[in-house]
Steps between C-alpha positions, in 0.01 A plus 500: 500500500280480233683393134495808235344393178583651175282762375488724198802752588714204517445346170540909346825545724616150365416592139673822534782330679554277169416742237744784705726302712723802450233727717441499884101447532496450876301839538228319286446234764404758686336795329316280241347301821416905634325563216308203466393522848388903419305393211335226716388733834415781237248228393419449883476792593247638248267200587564603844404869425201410245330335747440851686408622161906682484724573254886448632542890442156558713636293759831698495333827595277409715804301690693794585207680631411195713884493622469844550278450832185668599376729332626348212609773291805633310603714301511467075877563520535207784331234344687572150772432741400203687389354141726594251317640232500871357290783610264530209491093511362509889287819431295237239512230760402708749156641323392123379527393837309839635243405226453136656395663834859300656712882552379844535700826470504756803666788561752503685520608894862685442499625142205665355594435166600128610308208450501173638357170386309290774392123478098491515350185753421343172871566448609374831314135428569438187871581549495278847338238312768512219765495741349179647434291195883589400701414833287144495628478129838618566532254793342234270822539245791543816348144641724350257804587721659321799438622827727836540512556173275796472727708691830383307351564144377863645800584592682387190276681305510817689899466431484466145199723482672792730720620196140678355412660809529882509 
């Protein structure tokens, strides 16, 4: 197994740790080494993403329409859903991306006053592409684990992340 070397959280833990010996930091060894991994693959990611000419809220959208299968389409109240931002937010998103030719608006099959938003082919490939560009980056950063490890962080993090789910 492959010696740990000291990095940055350890010398702020230790600090802490001498400055506050009367606190418990252990959650910083971990949460400070979360968020320095976010701010990292945020970085990654919006190479990843600007390389198919993408914003990370672009590639959002057009994400949960590609999940969505063929035809590609949802409705404005499902992707607010599926992305977590308000109605009026997604209603903006929705017409810059309609006015980059990558959605269009239809009506919908079931509802007459409904409307549902549908990926374009231009869509399709640039969101395809994305997706890609960000798995081969994403696997890039996880090579740093031992074999099996992939699996054991996932599942740690789905524990500690499991308390947020609805």
């Amino acid at each position: 197994m492959e010696q740990q070397h000291e990095d940055e959280v350890d010398r702020i833990v230790a600090a802490w740790q001498r400055e506050r010996p009367d606190l418990d930091v252990e959650p910083l060894t971990v949460f400070s080494r979360v968020d320095r991994l976010a701010r990292h693959l945020d970085r990654a990611r919006r190479t990843a993403f600007a390389r198919g000419h993408l914003e990370t809220w672009e590639f959002d959208v057009l994400s949960a329409l590609r999940r969505a299968g063929e035809p590609y389409r949802l409705s404005p109240g499902a992707l607010v859903t599926q992305t977590l931002v308000t109605s009026g937010t997604m209603t903006n998103r929705i017409d810059r991306l309609e006015e980059r030719g990558l959605v269009v608006r239809r009506r919908s099959p079931d509802d007459r006053r409904g409307v549902l938003v549908e990926l374009t082919p231009e869509g399709l490939e640039r969101v395809d592409t994305a997706m890609t560009d960000l798995l081969a980056v994403e696997a890039r950063i996880l090579d740093a684990l031992e074999p099996g490890g992939r699996p054991a962080l996932a599942a740690l993090l789905r524990t500690v992340g499991g308390q947020f789910d609805d």
